[in-house]
CSV table of C-alpha atoms and ligand atoms in Angstrom, one decimal:
chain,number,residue,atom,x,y,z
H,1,UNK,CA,136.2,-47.9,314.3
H,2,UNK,CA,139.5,-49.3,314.0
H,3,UNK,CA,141.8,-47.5,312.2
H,4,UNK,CA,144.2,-49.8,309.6
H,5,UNK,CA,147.9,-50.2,310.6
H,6,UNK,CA,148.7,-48.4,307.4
H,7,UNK,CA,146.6,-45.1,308.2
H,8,UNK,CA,148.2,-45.4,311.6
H,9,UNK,CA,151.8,-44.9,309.9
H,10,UNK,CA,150.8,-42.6,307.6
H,11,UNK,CA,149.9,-40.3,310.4
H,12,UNK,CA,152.5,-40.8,312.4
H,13,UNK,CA,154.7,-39.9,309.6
H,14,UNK,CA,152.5,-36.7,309.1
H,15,UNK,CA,153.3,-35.8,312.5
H,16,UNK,CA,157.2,-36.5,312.9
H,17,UNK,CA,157.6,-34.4,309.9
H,18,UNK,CA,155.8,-31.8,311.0
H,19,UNK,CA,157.9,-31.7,314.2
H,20,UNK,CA,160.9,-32.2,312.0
H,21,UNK,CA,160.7,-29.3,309.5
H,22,UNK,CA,162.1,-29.4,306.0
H,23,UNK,CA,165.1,-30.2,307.1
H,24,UNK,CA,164.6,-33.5,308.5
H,25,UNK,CA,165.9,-32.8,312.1
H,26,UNK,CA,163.9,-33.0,315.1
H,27,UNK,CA,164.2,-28.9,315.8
H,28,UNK,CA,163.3,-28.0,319.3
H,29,UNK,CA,164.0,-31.9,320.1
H,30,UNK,CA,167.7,-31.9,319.5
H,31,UNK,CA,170.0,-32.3,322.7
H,32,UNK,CA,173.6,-32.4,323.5
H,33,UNK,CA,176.3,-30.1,321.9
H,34,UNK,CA,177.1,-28.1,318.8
H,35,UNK,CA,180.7,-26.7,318.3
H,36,UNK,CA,180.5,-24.0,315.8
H,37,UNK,CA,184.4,-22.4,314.7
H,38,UNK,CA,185.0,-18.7,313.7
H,39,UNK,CA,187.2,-16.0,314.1
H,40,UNK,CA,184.3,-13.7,315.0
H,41,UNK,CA,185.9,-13.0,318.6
H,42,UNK,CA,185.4,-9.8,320.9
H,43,UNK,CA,184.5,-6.8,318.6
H,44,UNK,CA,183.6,-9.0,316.0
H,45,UNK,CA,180.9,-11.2,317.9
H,46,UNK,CA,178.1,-9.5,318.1
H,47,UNK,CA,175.8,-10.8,315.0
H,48,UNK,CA,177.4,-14.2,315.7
H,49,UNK,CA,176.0,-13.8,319.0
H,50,UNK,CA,172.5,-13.0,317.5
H,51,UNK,CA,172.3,-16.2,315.6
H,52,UNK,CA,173.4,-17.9,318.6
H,53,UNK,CA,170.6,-16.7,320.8
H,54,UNK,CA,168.8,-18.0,317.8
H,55,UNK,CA,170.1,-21.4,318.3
H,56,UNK,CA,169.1,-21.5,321.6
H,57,UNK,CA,165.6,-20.5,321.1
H,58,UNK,CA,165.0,-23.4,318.5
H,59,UNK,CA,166.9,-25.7,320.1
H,60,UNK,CA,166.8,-25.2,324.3
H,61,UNK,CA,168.1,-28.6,324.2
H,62,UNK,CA,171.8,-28.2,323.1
H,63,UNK,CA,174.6,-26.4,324.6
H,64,UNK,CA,176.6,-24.9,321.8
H,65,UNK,CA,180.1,-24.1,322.1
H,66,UNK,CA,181.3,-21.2,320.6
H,67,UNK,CA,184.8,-21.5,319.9
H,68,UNK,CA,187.0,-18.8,318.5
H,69,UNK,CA,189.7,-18.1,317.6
H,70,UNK,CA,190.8,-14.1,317.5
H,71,UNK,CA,192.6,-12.1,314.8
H,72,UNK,CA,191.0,-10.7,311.7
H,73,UNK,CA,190.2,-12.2,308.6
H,74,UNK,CA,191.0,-15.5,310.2
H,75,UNK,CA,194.5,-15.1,310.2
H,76,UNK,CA,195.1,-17.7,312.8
H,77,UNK,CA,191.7,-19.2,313.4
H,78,UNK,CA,192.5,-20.5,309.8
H,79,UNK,CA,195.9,-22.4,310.9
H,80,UNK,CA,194.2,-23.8,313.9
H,81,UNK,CA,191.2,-25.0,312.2
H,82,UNK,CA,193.7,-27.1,310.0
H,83,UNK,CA,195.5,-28.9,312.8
H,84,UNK,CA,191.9,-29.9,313.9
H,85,UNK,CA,191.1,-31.1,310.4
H,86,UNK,CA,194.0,-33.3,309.8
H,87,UNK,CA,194.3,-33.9,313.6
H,88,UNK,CA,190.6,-35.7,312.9
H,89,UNK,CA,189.1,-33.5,315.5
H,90,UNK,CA,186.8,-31.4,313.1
H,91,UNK,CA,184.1,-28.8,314.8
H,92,UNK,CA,180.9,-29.3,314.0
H,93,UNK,CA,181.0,-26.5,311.6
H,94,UNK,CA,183.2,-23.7,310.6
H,95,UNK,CA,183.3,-20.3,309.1
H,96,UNK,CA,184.9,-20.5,305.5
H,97,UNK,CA,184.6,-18.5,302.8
H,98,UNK,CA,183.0,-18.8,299.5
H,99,UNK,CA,185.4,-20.0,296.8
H,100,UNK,CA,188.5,-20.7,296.5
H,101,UNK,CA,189.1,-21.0,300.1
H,102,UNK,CA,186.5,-23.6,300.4
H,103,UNK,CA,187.0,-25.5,297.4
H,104,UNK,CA,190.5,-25.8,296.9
H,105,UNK,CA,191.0,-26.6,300.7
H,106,UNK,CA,188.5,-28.4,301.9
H,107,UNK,CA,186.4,-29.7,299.7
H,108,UNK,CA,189.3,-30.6,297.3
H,109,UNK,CA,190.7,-32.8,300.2
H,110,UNK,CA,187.7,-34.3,300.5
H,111,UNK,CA,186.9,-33.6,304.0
H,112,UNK,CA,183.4,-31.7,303.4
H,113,UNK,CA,180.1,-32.9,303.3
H,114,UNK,CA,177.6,-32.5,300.5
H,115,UNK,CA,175.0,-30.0,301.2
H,116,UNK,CA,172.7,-30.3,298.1
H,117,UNK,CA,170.4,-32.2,300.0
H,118,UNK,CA,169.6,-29.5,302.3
H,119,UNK,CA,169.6,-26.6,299.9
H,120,UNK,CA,166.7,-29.1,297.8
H,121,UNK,CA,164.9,-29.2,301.0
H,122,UNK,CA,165.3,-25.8,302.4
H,123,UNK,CA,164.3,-24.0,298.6
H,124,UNK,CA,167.8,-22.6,299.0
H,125,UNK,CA,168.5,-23.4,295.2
H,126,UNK,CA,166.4,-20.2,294.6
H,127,UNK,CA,166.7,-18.5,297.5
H,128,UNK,CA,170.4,-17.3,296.7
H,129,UNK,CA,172.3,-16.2,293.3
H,130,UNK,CA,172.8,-18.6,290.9
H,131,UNK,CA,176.7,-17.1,291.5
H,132,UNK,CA,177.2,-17.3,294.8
H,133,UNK,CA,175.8,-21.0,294.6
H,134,UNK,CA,178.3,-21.8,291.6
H,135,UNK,CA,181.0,-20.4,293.9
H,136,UNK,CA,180.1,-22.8,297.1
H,137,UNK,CA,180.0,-25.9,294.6
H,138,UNK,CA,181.7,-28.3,292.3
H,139,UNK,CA,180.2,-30.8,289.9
H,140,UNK,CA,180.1,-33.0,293.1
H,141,UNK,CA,178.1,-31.0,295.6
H,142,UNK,CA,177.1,-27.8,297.2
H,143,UNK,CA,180.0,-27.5,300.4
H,144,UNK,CA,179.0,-24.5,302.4
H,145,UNK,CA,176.2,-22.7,303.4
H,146,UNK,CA,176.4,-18.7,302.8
H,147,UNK,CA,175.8,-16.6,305.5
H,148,UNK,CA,176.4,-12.7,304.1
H,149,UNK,CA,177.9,-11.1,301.5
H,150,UNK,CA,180.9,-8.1,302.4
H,151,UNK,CA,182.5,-5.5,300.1
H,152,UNK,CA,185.9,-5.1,300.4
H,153,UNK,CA,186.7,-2.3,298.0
H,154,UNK,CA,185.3,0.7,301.0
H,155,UNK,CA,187.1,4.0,301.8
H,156,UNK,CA,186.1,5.0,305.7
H,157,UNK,CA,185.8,8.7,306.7
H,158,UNK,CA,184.5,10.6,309.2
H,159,UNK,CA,182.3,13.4,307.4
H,160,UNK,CA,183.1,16.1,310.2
H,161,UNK,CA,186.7,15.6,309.7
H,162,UNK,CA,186.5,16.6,306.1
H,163,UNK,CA,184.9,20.3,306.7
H,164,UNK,CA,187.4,20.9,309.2
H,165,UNK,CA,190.4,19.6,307.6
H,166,UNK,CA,189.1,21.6,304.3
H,167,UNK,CA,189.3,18.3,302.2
H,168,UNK,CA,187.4,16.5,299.8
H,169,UNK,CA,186.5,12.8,299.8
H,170,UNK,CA,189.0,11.4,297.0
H,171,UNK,CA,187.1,9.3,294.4
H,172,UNK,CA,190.2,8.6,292.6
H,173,UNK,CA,194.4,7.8,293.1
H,174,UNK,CA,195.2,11.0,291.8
H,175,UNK,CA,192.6,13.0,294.2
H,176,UNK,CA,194.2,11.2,297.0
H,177,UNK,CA,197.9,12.3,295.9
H,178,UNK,CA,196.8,15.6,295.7
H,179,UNK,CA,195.0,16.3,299.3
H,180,UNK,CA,197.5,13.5,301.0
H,181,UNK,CA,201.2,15.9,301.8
H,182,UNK,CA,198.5,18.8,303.3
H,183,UNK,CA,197.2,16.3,305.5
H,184,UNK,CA,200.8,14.9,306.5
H,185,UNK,CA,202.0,18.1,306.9
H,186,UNK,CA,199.3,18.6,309.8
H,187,UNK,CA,200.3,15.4,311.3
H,188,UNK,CA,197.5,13.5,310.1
H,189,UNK,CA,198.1,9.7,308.8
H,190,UNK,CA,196.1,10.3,305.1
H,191,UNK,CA,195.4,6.6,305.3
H,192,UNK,CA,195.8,4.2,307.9
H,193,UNK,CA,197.2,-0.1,307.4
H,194,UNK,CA,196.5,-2.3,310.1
H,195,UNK,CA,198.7,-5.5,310.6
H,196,UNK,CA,199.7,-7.5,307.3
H,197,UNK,CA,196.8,-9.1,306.1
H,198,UNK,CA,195.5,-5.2,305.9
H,199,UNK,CA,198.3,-4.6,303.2
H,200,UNK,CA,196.7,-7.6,300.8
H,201,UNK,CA,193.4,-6.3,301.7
H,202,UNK,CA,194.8,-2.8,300.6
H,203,UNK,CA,196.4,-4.1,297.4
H,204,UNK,CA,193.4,-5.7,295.8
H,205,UNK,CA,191.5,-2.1,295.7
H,206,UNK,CA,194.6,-0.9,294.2
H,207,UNK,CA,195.1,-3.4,292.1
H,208,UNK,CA,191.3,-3.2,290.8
H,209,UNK,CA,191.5,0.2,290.3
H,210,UNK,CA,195.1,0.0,288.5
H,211,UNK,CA,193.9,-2.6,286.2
H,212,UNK,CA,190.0,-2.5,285.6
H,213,UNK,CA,187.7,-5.5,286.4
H,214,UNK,CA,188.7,-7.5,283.5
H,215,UNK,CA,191.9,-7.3,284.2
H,216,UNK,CA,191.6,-8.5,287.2
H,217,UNK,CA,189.4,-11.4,286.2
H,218,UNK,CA,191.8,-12.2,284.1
H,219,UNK,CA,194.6,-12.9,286.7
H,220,UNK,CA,192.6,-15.4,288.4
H,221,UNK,CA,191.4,-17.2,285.2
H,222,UNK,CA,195.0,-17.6,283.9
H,223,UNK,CA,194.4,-15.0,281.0
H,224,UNK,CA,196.6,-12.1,282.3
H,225,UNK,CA,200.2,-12.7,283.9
H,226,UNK,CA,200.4,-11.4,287.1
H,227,UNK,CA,204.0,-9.9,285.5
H,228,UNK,CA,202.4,-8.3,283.1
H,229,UNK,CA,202.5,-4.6,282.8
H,230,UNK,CA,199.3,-4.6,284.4
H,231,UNK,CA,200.4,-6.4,287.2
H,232,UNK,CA,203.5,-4.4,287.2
H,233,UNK,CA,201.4,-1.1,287.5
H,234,UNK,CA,199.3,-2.2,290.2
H,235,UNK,CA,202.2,-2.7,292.3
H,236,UNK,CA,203.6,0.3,291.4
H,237,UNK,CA,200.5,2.2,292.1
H,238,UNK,CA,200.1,0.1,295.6
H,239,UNK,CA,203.5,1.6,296.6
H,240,UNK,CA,203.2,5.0,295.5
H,241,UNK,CA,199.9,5.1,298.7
H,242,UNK,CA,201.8,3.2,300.9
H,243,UNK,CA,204.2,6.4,301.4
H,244,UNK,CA,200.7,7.7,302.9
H,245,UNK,CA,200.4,5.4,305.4
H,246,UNK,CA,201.1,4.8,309.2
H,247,UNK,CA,204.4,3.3,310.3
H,248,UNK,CA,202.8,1.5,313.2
H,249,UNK,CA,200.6,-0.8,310.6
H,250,UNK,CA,202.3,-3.9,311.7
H,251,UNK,CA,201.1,-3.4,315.6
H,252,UNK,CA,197.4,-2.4,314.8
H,253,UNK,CA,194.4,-4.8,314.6
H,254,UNK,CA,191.6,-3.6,311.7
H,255,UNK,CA,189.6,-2.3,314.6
H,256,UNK,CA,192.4,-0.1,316.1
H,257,UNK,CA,193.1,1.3,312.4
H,258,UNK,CA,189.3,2.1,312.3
H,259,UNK,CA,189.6,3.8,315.9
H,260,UNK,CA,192.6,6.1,314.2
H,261,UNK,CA,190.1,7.4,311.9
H,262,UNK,CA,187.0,7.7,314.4
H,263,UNK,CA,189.6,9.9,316.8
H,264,UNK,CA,190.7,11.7,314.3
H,265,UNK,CA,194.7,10.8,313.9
H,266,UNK,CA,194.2,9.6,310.3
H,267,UNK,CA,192.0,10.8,307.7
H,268,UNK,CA,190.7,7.6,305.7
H,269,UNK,CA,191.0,3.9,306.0
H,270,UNK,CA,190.2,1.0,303.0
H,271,UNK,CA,188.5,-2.2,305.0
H,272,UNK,CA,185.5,-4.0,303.8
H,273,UNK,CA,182.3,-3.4,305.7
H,274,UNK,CA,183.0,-5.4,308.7
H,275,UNK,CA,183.9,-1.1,309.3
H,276,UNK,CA,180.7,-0.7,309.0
H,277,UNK,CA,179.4,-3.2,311.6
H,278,UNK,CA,182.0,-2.3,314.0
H,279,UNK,CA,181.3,1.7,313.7
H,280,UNK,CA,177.6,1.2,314.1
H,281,UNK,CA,177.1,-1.1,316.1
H,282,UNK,CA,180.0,-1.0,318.5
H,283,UNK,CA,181.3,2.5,318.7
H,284,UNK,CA,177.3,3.9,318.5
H,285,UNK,CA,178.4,5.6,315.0
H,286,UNK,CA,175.1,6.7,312.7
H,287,UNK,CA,176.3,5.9,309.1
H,288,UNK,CA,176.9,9.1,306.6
H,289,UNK,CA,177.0,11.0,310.1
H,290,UNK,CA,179.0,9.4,312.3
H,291,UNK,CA,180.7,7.6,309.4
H,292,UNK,CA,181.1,8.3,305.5
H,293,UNK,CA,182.3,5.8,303.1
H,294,UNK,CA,182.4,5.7,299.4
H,295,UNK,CA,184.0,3.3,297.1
H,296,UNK,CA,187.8,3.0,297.3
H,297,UNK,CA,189.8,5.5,294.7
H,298,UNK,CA,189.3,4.2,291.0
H,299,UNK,CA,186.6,1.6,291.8
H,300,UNK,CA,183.4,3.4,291.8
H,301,UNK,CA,180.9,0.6,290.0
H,302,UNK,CA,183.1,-2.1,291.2
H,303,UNK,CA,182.2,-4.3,294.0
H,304,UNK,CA,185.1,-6.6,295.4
H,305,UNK,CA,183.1,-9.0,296.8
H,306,UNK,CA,183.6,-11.8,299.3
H,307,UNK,CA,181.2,-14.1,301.9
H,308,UNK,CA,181.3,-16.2,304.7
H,309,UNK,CA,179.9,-19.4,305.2
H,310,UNK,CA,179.9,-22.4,307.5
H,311,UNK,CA,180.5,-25.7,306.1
H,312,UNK,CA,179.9,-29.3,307.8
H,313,UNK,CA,183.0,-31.4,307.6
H,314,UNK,CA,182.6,-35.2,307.6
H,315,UNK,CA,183.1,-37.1,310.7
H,316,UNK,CA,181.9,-34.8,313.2
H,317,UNK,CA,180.9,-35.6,317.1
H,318,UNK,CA,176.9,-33.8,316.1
H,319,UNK,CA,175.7,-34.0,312.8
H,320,UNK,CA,172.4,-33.0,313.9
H,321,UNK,CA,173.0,-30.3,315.7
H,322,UNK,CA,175.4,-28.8,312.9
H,323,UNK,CA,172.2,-28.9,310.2
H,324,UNK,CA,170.3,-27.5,312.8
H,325,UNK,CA,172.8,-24.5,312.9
H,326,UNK,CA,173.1,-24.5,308.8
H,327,UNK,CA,169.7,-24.4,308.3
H,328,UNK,CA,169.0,-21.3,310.5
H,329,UNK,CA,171.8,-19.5,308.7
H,330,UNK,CA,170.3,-20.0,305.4
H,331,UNK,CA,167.0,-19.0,306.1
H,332,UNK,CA,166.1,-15.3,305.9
H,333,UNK,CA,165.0,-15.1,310.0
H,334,UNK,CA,168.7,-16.0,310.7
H,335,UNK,CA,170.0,-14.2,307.7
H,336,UNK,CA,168.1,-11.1,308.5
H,337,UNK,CA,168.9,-11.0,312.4
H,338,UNK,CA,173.3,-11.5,311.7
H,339,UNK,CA,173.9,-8.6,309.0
H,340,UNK,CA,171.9,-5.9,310.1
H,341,UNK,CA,174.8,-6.0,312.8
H,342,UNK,CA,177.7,-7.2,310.7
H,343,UNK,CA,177.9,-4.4,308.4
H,344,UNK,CA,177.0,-7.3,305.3
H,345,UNK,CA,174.1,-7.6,303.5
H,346,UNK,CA,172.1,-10.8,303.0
H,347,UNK,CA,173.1,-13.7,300.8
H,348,UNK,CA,169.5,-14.6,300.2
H,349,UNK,CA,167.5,-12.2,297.7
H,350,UNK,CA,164.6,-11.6,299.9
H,351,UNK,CA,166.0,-10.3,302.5
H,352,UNK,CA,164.3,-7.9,304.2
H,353,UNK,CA,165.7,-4.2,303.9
H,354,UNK,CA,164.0,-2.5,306.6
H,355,UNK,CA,166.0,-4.5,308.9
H,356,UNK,CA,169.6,-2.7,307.7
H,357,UNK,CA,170.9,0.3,308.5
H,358,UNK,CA,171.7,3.2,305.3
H,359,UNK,CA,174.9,1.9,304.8
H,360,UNK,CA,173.7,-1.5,304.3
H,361,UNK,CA,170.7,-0.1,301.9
H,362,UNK,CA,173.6,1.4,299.9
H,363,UNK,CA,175.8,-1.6,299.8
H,364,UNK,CA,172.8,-3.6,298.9
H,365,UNK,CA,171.7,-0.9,295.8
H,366,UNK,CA,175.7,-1.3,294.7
H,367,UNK,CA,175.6,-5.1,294.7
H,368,UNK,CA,172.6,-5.2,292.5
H,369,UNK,CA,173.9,-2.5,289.8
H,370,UNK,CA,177.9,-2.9,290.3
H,371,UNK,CA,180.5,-5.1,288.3
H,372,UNK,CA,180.7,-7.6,290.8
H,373,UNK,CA,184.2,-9.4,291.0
H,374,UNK,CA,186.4,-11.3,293.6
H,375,UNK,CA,188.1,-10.8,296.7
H,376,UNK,CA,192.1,-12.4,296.9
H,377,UNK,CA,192.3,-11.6,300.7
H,378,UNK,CA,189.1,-13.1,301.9
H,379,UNK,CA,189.1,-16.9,300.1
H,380,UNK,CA,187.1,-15.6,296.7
H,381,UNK,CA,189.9,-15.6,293.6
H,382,UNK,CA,192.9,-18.2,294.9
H,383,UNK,CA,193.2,-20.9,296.9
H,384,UNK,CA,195.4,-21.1,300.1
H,385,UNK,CA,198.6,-22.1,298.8
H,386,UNK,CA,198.5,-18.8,296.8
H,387,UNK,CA,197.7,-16.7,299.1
H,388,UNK,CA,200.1,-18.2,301.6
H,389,UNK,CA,202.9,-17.4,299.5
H,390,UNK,CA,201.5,-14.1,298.6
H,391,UNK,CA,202.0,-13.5,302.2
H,392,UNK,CA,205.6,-13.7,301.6
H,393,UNK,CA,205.9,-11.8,298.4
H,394,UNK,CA,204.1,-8.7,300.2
H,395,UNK,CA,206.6,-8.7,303.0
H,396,UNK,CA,209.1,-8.8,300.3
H,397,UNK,CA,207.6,-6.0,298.6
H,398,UNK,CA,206.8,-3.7,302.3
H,399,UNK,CA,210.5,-4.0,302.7
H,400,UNK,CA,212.1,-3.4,298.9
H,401,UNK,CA,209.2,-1.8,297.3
H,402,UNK,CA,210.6,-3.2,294.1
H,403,UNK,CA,207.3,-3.5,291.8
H,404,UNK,CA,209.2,-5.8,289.2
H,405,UNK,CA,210.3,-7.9,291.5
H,406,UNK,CA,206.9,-8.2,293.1
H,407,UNK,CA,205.0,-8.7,290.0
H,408,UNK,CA,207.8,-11.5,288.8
H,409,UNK,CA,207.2,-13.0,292.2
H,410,UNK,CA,203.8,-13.4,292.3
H,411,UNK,CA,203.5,-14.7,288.6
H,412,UNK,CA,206.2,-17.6,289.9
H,413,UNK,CA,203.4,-18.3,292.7
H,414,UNK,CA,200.9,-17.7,290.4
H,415,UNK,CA,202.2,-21.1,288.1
H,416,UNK,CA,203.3,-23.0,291.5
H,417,UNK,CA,199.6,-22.7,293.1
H,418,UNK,CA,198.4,-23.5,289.5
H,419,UNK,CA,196.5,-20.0,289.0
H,420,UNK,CA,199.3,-18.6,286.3
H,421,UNK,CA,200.1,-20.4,283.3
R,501,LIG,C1,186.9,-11.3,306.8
R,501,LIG,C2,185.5,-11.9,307.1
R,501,LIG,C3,184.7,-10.9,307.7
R,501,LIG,C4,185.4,-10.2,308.9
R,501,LIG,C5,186.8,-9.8,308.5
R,501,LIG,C6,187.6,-9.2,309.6
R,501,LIG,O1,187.7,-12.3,306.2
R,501,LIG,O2,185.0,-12.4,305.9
R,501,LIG,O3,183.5,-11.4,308.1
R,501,LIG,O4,185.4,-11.1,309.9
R,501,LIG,O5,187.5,-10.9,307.9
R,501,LIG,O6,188.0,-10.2,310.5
C-alpha cells in the first residue's frame, strides 16, 4: 500500500523530534565545539567538571573547551569576559550571576539572547521559583539559565577546635567580641579575610546583621540611604571585627583562608558555601565533623542568597552546542550531578536530596523557611558600576576605618550607579 506524501512527513517529523528532544537540537548528533566561560578553575572545578563529562556523554560529537579564568568570585574572569564581549569574540556561554549582574550588564547592553523559548519548552517555567525566574528576566525575556543557589551569610568552624580551645560557636556580634581577645591572646586569628573581594563578601553579613533584612532591602530599592545611620552602623560594626582579623588578608585566596581554619591557625571564617564544596569534596572533610558552620553572627533566619547561571550571548561561533549545554544545566540530572559537589543546592524544586550531603540538607531546609534576601558581592542587589566603585570605597575604608566617610561614600555611588536616590 502506498503510503500518501503527507503521512510520509508527518512521520518523519515524529521521528526528528524524537531524536531532537524538547529542546529542538539534534542531542547526541551535534558536532564541532562548545566554549563554555567560568571562573570555576583548580579547586573550584570539580562539579563543573561533572556537568562536563555530562556534555560529553550526550553529545560525543563536540569538543568543548573549557576556558577559565582563575580567581574567586570572578574577580578577573569578569574583566576578561568583557573585553571578549565588546571585542565581538563572545564564548558560547558564560557563568553570570542572577540579577543585577546579569541584567544591568549584559542584558541591559543588549548583548544576550532570549531564553523564554527554551524555559517553555524545557517546563522550566515551573520547574524553578517564581523569584529566581523574576531575578533572570525583564519584561523582554528570560537571559540566563540558573544553575545553583549559594548562601553567603555562613560562619566555618572546625567542631574539634572548639572543645579544645574551650569556646563556643558565636551566634551573635557580641558573642564573638567576647570569646575573640582569648583566642588572640593564644595566637589564634579569631576570624580569617582572604584577598579584597573577601572584605565585601564580609561586610554584607555584617551589614545584614547590623541593619535587619528590611533594612537592607531597602538599600537596594532606593528606600534607605546608604548614609543613613543604618548604613553608618553597619560600617561601624564591620570595623569593630575587622580588628579580629588576619593581617595577611590581602595575599590569601578564599581557599587558603579556609585552609587557616582546617589547620587550625584561625578559629572561624565567613564565605558562602562554595566552603562547603571545597571542605567536602576536596580536603575529604565530613560536614558537622570535619566541618561546622552555622549562620553568620546576627543572621540566624536570614539567608544572603546568590546563584550562578550561564547565559547565551548573541553572535556566538555554536548556537547549538551552547543550548545543548543550557539545557542539561537546567534539568534536574545535570542540576543534581554539579551541587552535590559544589557545596549549592539545586535551583530547581525537585531536586533530589538524597544526592547532597548534610550540609547541603541543612542549607536546603534554611532556604525554604529563612527570609531570603540578596547578595551585593556575588551580582544579586547592584549592578557592576556599583560594585566597582564599592571596590574603591572599601579600600578606602581598610585604610581609614572612618565609618562616616564610608557610609557618605557609598551613598554618592549609591546615586551615580542609580541605586540611591
Ligand atoms: C561566587 C560564585 C561561586 C563561587 C565563588 C568563589 O561568586 O557564585 O560559585 O565560585 O564565587 O569563587
Amino acid at each position: 500500500m502506498k503510503k500518501s506524501f503527507l503521512t510520509v512527513c508527518l512521520a518523519l517529523t515524529a521521528i526528528v523530534m524524537f531524536i531532537a528532544g524538547p529542546t529542538g537540537v539534534m542531542a547526541g548528533k551535534l558536532s564541532g565545539q562548545l566554549e563554555i566561560f567560568s571562573w570555576w578553575a583548580g579547586d573550584e572545578g570539580p562539579a563543573l567538571q561533572a556537568l562536563i563529562d555530562l556534555y560529553k556523554q550526550q553529545n560525543p560529537g563536540v569538543k568543548l573547551i573549557n576556558a577559565t579564568v582563575t580567581g574567586g568570585s570572578g574577580v578577573n574572569a569578569k574583566a576578561v569576559l568583557k573585553t571578549r564581549m565588546l571585542g565581538g569574540e563572545p564564548p558560547d556561554s558564560f557563568q553570570v550571576h542572577a540579577g543585577q549582574e546579569l541584567i544591568g550588564t549584559w542584558v541591559k547592553a543588549d548583548r544576550m539572547e532570549d531564553l523564554t523559548f527554551l524555559f517553555k519548552k524545557q517546563g522550566w517555567m515551573d520547574a524553578f521559583p517564581k523569584g529566581l525566574v523574576k531575578l533572570i528576566s525583564t519584561d523582554k525575556g528570560i537571559w540566563s539559565v540558573p544553575v545553583n543557589i549559594h548562601r553567603s551569610n555562613v560562619l566555618w568552624y572546625i567542631p574539634a577546635n572548639m572543645d579544645k580551645w574551650g569556646i563556643k560557636v558565636p551566634a551573635t556580634w557580641d558573642d564573638f567580641f567576647a570569646i575573640a581577645p582569648k583566642l588572640k591572646e593564644k595566637g589564634i586569628v579569631p576570624l580569617v579575610l582572604g584577598q579584597n573581594w573577601t572584605a565585601n563578601h564580609l561586610w554584607e553579613s555584617v551589614a545584614v546583621a547590623a541593619m535587619g533584612a528590611d533594612n537592607w532591602d531597602a538599600l537596594w530599592a532606593g528606600k534607605l540611604p546608604f548614609d543613613s545611620l543604618e548604613g553608618i552602623k553597619a560600617w561601624k560594626l564591620f570595623g569593630r571585627v575587622l580588628e579580629y582579623t588576619n593581617n595577611d588578608a590581602s595575599s590569601l585566596s578564599w581557599q587558603q583562608a579556609t585552609d587557616m581554619v582546617i589547620d587550625g591557625k584561625a578559629a572561624f571564617n565567613i564565605m558562602g558555601d562554595w566552603a562547603a564544596g571545597y571542605m567536602s569534596t576536596t580536603k575529604k572533610l565530613v560536614p558537622a565533623k570535619g566541618f561546622g558552620w552555622t549562620a553568620s553572627p546576627g543572621t540566624n533566619g536570614e539567608f544572603i542568597f546568590l546563584a550562578d547561571s550561564f547565559g547565551l550571548p548573541k553572535n556566538v561561533k555554536n548556537r547549538d552546542n551552547a543550548i545543548a549545554w543550557l539545557s542539561l544545566l537546567g534539568s534536574q540530572e545535570g542540576s543534581d550531578a554539579f551541587n552535590p559537589l559544589k557545596g549549592s543546592i539545586s535551583a530547581r524544586t525537585d531536586s533530589d536530596l538524597s544526592k547532597y550531603n548534610d550540609y547541603s540538607k541543612a542549607a536546603a531546609a534554611d532556604f525554604g523557611k529563612n527570609r531570603i534576601v540578596g547578595s551585593l558581592t556575588h551580582g544579586v542587589a547592584a549592578n557592576e558600576g556599583f560594585m566597582n566603585d564599592f571596590a574603591s570605597v572599601m579600600e578606602m575604608f581598610l585604610k581609614s576605618r572612618n565609618a562616616e566617610a564610608a557610609a557618605k561614600a557609598t551613598q554618592q555611588i549609591g546615586i551615580k550607579n542609580n541605586i540611591a536616590k
